[in-house]
Coordinates of C-alpha atoms in Angstrom, one line a residue:
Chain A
X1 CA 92.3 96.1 82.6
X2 CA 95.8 96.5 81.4
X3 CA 96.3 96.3 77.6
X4 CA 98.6 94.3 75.9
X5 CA 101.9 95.9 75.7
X6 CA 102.3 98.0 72.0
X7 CA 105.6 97.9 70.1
X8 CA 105.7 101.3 71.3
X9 CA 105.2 100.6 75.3
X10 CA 106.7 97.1 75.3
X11 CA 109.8 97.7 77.6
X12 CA 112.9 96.6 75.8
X13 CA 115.8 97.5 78.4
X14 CA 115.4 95.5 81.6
X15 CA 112.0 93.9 81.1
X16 CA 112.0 91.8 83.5
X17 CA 111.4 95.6 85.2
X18 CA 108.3 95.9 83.4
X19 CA 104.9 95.7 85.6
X20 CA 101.4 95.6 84.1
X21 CA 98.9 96.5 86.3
X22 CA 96.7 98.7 86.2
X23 CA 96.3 99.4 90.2
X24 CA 100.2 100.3 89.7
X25 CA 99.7 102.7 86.6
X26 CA 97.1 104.1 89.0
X27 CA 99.4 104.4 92.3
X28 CA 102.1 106.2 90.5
X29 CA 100.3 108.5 88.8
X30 CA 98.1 109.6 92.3
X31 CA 101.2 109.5 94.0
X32 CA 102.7 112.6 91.1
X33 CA 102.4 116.2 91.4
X34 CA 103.8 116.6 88.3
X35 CA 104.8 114.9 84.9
X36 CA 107.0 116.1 82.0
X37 CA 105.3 116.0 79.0
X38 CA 106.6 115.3 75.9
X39 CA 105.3 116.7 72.6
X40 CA 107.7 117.6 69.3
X41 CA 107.1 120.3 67.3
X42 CA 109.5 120.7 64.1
X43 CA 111.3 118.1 64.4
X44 CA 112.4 119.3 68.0
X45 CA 111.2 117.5 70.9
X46 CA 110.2 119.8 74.0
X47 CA 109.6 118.2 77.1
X48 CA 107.7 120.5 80.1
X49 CA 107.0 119.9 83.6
X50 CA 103.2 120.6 84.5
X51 CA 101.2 119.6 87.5
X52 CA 98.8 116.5 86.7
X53 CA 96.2 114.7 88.1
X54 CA 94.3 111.3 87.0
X55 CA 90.3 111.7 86.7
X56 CA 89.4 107.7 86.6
X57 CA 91.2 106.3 83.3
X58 CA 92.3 109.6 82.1
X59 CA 95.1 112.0 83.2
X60 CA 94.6 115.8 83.6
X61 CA 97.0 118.7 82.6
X62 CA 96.4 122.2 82.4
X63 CA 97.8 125.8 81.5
X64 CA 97.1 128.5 79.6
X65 CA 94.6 129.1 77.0
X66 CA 98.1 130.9 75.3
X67 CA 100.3 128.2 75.4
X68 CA 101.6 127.4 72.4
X69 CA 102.2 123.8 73.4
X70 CA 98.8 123.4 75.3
X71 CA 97.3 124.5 71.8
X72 CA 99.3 121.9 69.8
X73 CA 98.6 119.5 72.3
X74 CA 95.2 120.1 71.6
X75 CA 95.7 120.4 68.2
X76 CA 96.0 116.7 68.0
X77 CA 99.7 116.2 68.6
X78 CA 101.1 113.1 69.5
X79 CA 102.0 113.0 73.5
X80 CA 103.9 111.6 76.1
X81 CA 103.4 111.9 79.4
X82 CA 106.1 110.8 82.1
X83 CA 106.2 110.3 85.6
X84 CA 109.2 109.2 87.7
X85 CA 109.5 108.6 91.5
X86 CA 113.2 107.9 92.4
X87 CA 112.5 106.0 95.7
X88 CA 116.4 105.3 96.3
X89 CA 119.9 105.3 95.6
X90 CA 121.7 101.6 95.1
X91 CA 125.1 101.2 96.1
X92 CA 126.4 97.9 94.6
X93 CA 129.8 96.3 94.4
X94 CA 130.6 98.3 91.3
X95 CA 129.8 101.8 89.5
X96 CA 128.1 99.5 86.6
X97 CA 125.7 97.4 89.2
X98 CA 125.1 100.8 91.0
X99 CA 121.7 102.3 90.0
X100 CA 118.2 103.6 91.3
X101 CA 115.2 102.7 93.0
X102 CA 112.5 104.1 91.1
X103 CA 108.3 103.8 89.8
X104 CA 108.3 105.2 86.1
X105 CA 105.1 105.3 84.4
X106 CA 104.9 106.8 80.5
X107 CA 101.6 107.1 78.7
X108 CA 101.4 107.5 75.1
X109 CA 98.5 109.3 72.8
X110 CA 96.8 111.9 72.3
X111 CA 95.1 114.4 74.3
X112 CA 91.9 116.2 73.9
X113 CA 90.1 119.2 75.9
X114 CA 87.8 118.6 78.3
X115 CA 84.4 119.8 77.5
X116 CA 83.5 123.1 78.7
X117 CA 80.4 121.4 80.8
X118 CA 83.7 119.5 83.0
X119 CA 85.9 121.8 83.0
X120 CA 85.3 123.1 86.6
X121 CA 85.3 119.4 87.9
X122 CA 88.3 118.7 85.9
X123 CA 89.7 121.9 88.0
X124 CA 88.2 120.8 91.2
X125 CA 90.0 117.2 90.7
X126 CA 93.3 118.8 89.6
X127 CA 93.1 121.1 92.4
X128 CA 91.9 118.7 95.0
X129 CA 94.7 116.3 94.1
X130 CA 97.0 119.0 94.1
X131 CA 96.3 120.7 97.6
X132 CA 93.5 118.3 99.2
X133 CA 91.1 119.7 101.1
X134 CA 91.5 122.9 99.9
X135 CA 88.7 123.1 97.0
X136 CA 86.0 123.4 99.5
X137 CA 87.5 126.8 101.2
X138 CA 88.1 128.4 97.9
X139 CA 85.9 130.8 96.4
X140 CA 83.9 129.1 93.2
X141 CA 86.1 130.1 90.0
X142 CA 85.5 132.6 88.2
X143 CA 84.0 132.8 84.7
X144 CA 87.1 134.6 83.0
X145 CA 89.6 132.4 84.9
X146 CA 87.8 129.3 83.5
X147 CA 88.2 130.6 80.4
X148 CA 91.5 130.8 80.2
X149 CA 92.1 127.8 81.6
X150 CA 92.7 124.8 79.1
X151 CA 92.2 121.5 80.7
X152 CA 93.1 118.7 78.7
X153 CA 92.9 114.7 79.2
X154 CA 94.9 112.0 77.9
X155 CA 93.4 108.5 78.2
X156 CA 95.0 105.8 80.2
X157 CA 94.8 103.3 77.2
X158 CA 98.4 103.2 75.8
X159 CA 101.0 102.8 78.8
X160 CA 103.7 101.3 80.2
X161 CA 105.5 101.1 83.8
X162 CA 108.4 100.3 85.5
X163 CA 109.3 99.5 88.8
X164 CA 112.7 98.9 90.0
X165 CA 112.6 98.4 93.8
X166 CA 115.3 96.0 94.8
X167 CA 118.8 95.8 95.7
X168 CA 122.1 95.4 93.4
X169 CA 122.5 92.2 92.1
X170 CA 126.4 91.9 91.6
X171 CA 127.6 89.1 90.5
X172 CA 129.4 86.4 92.4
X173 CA 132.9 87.5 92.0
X174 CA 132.4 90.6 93.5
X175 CA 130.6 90.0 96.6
X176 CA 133.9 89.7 98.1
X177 CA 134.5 93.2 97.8
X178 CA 135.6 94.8 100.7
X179 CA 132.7 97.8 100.5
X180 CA 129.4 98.3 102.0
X181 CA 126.2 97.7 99.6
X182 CA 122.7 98.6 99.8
X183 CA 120.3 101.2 99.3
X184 CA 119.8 104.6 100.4
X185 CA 115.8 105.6 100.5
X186 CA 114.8 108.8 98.8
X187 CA 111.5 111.2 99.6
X188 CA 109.5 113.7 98.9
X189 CA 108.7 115.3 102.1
X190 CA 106.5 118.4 103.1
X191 CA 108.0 120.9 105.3
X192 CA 106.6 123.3 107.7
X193 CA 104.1 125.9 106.1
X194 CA 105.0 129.1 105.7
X195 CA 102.7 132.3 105.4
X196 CA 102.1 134.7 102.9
X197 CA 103.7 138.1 103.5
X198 CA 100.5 139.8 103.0
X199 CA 98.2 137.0 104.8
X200 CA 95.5 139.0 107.1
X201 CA 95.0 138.4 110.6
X202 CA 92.7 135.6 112.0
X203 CA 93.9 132.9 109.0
X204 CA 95.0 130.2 110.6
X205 CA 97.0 126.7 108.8
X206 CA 94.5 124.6 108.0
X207 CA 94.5 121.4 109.3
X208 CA 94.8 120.1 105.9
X209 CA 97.1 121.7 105.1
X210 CA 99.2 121.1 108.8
X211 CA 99.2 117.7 108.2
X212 CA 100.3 117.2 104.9
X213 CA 102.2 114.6 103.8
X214 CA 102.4 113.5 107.7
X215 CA 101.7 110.1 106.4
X216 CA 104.0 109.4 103.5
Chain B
X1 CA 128.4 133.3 79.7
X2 CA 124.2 132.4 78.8
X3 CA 123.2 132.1 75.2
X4 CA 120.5 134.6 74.3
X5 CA 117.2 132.9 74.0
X6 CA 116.6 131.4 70.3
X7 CA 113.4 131.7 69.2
X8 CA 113.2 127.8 70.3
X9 CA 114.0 129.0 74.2
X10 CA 112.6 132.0 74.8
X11 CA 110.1 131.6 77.6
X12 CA 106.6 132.7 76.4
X13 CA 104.7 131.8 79.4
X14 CA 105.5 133.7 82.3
X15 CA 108.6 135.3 80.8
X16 CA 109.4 136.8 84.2
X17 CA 109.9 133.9 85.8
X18 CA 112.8 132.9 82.9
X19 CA 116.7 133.1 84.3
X20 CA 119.7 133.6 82.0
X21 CA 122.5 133.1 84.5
X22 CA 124.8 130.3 84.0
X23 CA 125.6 130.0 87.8
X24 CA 121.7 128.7 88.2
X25 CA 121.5 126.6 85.3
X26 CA 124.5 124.4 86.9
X27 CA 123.0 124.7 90.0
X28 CA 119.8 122.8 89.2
X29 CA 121.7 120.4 87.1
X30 CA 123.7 119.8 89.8
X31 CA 121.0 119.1 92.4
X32 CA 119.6 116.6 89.9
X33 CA 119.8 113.1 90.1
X34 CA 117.8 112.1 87.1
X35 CA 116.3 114.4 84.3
X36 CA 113.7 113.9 81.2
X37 CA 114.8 112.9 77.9
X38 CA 112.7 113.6 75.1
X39 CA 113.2 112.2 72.1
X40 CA 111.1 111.3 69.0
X41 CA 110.7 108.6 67.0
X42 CA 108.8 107.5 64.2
X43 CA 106.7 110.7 65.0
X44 CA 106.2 109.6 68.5
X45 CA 107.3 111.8 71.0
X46 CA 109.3 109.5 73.4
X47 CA 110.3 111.2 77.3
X48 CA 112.5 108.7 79.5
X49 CA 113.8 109.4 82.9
X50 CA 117.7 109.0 83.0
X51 CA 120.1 109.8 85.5
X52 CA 122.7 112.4 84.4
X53 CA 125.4 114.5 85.6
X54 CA 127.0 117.8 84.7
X55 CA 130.7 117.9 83.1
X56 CA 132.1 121.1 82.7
X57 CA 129.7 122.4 80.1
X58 CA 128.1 119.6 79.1
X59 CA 125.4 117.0 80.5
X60 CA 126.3 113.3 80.5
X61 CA 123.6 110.7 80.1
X62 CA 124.3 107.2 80.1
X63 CA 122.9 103.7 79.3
X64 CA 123.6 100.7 77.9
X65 CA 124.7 100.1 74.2
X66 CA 122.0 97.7 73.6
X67 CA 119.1 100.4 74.5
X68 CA 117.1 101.7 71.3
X69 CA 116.8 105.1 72.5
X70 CA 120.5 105.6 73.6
X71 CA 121.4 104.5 70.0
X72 CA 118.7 106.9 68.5
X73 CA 120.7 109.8 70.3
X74 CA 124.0 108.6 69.3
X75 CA 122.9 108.9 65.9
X76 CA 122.4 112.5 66.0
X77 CA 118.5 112.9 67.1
X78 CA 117.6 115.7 68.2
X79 CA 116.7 115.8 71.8
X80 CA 115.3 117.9 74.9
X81 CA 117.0 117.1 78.4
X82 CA 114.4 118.7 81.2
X83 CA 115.3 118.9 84.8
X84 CA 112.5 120.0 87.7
X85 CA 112.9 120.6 91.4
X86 CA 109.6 121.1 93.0
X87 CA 110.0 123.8 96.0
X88 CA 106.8 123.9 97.3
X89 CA 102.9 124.3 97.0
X90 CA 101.8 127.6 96.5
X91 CA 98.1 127.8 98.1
X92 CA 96.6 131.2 96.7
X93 CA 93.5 132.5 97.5
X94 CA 92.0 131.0 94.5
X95 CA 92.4 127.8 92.6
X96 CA 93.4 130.3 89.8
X97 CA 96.0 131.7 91.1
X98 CA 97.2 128.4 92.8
X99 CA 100.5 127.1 91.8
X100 CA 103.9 125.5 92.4
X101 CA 107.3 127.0 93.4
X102 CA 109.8 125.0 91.3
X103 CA 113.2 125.7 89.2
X104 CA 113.3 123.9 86.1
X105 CA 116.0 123.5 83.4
X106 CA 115.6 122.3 79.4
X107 CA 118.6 121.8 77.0
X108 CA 117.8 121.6 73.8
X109 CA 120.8 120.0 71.3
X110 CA 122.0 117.2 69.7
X111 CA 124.2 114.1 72.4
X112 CA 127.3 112.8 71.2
X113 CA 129.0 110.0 72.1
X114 CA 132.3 110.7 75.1
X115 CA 134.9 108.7 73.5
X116 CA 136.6 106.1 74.7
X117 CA 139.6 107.3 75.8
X118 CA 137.5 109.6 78.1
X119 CA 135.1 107.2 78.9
X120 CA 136.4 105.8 82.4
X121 CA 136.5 109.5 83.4
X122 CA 132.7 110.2 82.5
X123 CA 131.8 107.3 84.5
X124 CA 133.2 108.5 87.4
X125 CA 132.2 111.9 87.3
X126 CA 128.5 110.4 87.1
X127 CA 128.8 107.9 89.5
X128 CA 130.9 111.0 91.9
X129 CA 127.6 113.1 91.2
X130 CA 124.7 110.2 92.5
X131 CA 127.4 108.4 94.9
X132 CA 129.7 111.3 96.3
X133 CA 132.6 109.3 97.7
X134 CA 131.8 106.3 96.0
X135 CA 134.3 105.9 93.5
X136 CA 137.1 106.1 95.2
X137 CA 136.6 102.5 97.3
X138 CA 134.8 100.9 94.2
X139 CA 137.1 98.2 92.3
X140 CA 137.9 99.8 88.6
X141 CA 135.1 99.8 86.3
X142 CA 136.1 96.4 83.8
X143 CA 136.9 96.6 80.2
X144 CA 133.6 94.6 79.3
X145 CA 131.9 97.0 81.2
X146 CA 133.1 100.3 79.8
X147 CA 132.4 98.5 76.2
X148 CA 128.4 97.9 77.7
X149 CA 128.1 101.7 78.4
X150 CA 127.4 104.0 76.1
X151 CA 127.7 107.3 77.5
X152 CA 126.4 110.8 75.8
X153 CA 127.2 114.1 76.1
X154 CA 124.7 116.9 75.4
X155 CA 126.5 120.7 75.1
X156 CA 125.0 123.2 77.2
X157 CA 124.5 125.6 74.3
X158 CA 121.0 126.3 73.9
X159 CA 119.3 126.0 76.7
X160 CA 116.1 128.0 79.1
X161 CA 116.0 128.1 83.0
X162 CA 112.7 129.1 84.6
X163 CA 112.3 129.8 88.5
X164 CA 109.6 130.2 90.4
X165 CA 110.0 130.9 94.2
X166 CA 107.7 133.3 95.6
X167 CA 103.9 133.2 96.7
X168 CA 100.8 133.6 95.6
X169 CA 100.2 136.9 93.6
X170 CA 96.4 137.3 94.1
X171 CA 94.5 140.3 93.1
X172 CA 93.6 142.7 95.5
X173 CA 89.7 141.8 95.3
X174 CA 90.8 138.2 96.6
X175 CA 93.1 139.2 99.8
X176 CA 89.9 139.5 101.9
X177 CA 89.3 135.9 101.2
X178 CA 89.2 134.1 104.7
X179 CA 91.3 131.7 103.8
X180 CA 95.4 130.8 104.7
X181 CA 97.2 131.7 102.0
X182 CA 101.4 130.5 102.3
X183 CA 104.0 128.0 100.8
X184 CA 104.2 124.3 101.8
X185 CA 107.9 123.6 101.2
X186 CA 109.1 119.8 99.2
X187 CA 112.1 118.8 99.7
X188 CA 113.9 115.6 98.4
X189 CA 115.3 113.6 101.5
X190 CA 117.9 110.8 101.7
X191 CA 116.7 108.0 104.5
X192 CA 118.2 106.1 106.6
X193 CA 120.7 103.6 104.6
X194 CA 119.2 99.8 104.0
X195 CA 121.8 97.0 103.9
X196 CA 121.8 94.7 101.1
X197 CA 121.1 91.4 102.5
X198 CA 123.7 89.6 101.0
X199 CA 125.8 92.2 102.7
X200 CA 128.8 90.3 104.2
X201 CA 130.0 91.0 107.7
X202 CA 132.4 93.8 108.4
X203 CA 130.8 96.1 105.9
X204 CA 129.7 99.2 108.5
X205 CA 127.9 102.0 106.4
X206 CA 130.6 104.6 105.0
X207 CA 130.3 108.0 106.3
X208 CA 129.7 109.6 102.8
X209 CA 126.8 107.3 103.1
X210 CA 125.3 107.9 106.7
X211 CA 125.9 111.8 106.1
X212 CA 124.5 112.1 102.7
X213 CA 122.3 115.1 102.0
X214 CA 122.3 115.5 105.7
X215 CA 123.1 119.4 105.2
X216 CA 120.4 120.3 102.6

């Protein structure tokens, strides 16, 4: 169920952009390995990359038990989570039509640790969405490392996304212009594993692991 | 010449992974075609993906003069600018010590506004870095145009770079895990080019175009 936009996710510049469902939010999000996160502390915003991963209608960070941010997040501080996919590059008519294909998604609130009794499943869906398939061949964390492990949640309730997936749309007078126009696709593409310098004998690439991305 | 850290740059996590070269701060700006803008408002923490470029020693941002946020900035805000490449997925030999190989950049500062006498030339030197070649066979940006921009500049005074490229450092207790351990390289990939269909007829695709990012 989407909500109503706030005054603080209603999308001002190109609205019209603006897309409010939820199976969207969802795709963009399960689609990111990571987010930048947003939190101010005073008076100066800090923004900071960190892997994430949506649990149902909440999204997961982690990090360190010593972060200072991932303790003011958890202090209560106000958030805001990002995630862009630029999905192409548009050539229009003119530098000012020119612009981007992209999916943005930005969630507003407040996040909040998950319970010690989760926290493994929160690291087994992180972890999993991360690097699938690989949760099952890992040995089981271990106490300590859970420990200093902070895994926090912000809920999917205050939100907003964007999706900006066409061609330019010059205006009359310049389709005459004697130039090419259209768009040039963008990816995120897996390349070929490669080994660890100190990987042992007999440890083959996983299939998973092979085959990654093959699909995108 | 890099700014020593401030106490507001100075990488606490992982401080081995910080860089204070210049040469690779530019470098990841340069390889990036949009960044995170963080921003607060009304004790919100806002983060919006822009495109930007790298001018000398500044970043240039830019938007339109109607935009909210872009007028917050102008007016002296205080904002974080955050670039991330993701290099890969780091499979350790635990969900611990699992991670990401990335290079990311934040600029803290306040933007000014280019002014208009410099304008046209900001233009191009962001539309030169997300459409190399483009400029050139592009019709002159109009006055109306320039007058809808606004474009900032941030100063690339304070700023942090952190780097992380290698593999997994597991503990010796966990190399007789029988598990693959290795890198799965990302890379961002242009596609084939997508005519616009209102693309008129004797408009092949420029070379600068069918050969972009062909070399990374």
């Amino acid at each position: 169920m989407p909500p109503e936009p706030t005054p603080r996710t209603a999308v001002r510049r190109l609205p019209e952009k603006q897309v409010d469902d939820l199976a969207t939010l969802h795709a963009i999000l399960d689609e990111a390995l990571h987010a930048s996160v947003g939190i101010e502390v005073d008076g100066q915003p800090y923004v900071l990359p960190m892997a994430c991963a949506r649990d149902g209608d909440h999204l997961l960070l982690h990090g360190s038990t010593g972060s200072r941010l991932m303790r003011a997040l958890a202090g209560g501080a106000a958030v805001c989570v990002s995630v862009t996919h630029l999905d192409g590059l548009v050539y229009a008519r003119s530098a000012f039509e020119s612009s981007m294909q992209y999916r943005s998604a930005t969630v507003l609130g407040v996040a909040t640790q998950v319970p010690p009794a989760d926290k493994v499943r929160a690291l087994e869906v992180l972890t999993e969405h991360l690097l699938p398939g690989r949760w099952a061949e890992l040995r089981a964390p271990l106490a300590k490392e859970v420990a200093a492990t902070m895994v926090l949640r912000v809920p999917l309730a205050e939100w907003s996304v964007k999706v900006s997936d066409g061609f330019s749309e010059d205006p009359p007078a310049d389709l005459e212009q004697p130039v090419w126009a259209g768009v040039v696709p963008l990816r995120l593409v897996a390349g070929t594993p490669v080994d660890a310098p100190d990987l042992g004998p007999d440890r083959p690439v996983p299939a998973h692991v092979r085959d990654r991305d093959r699909d995108r």
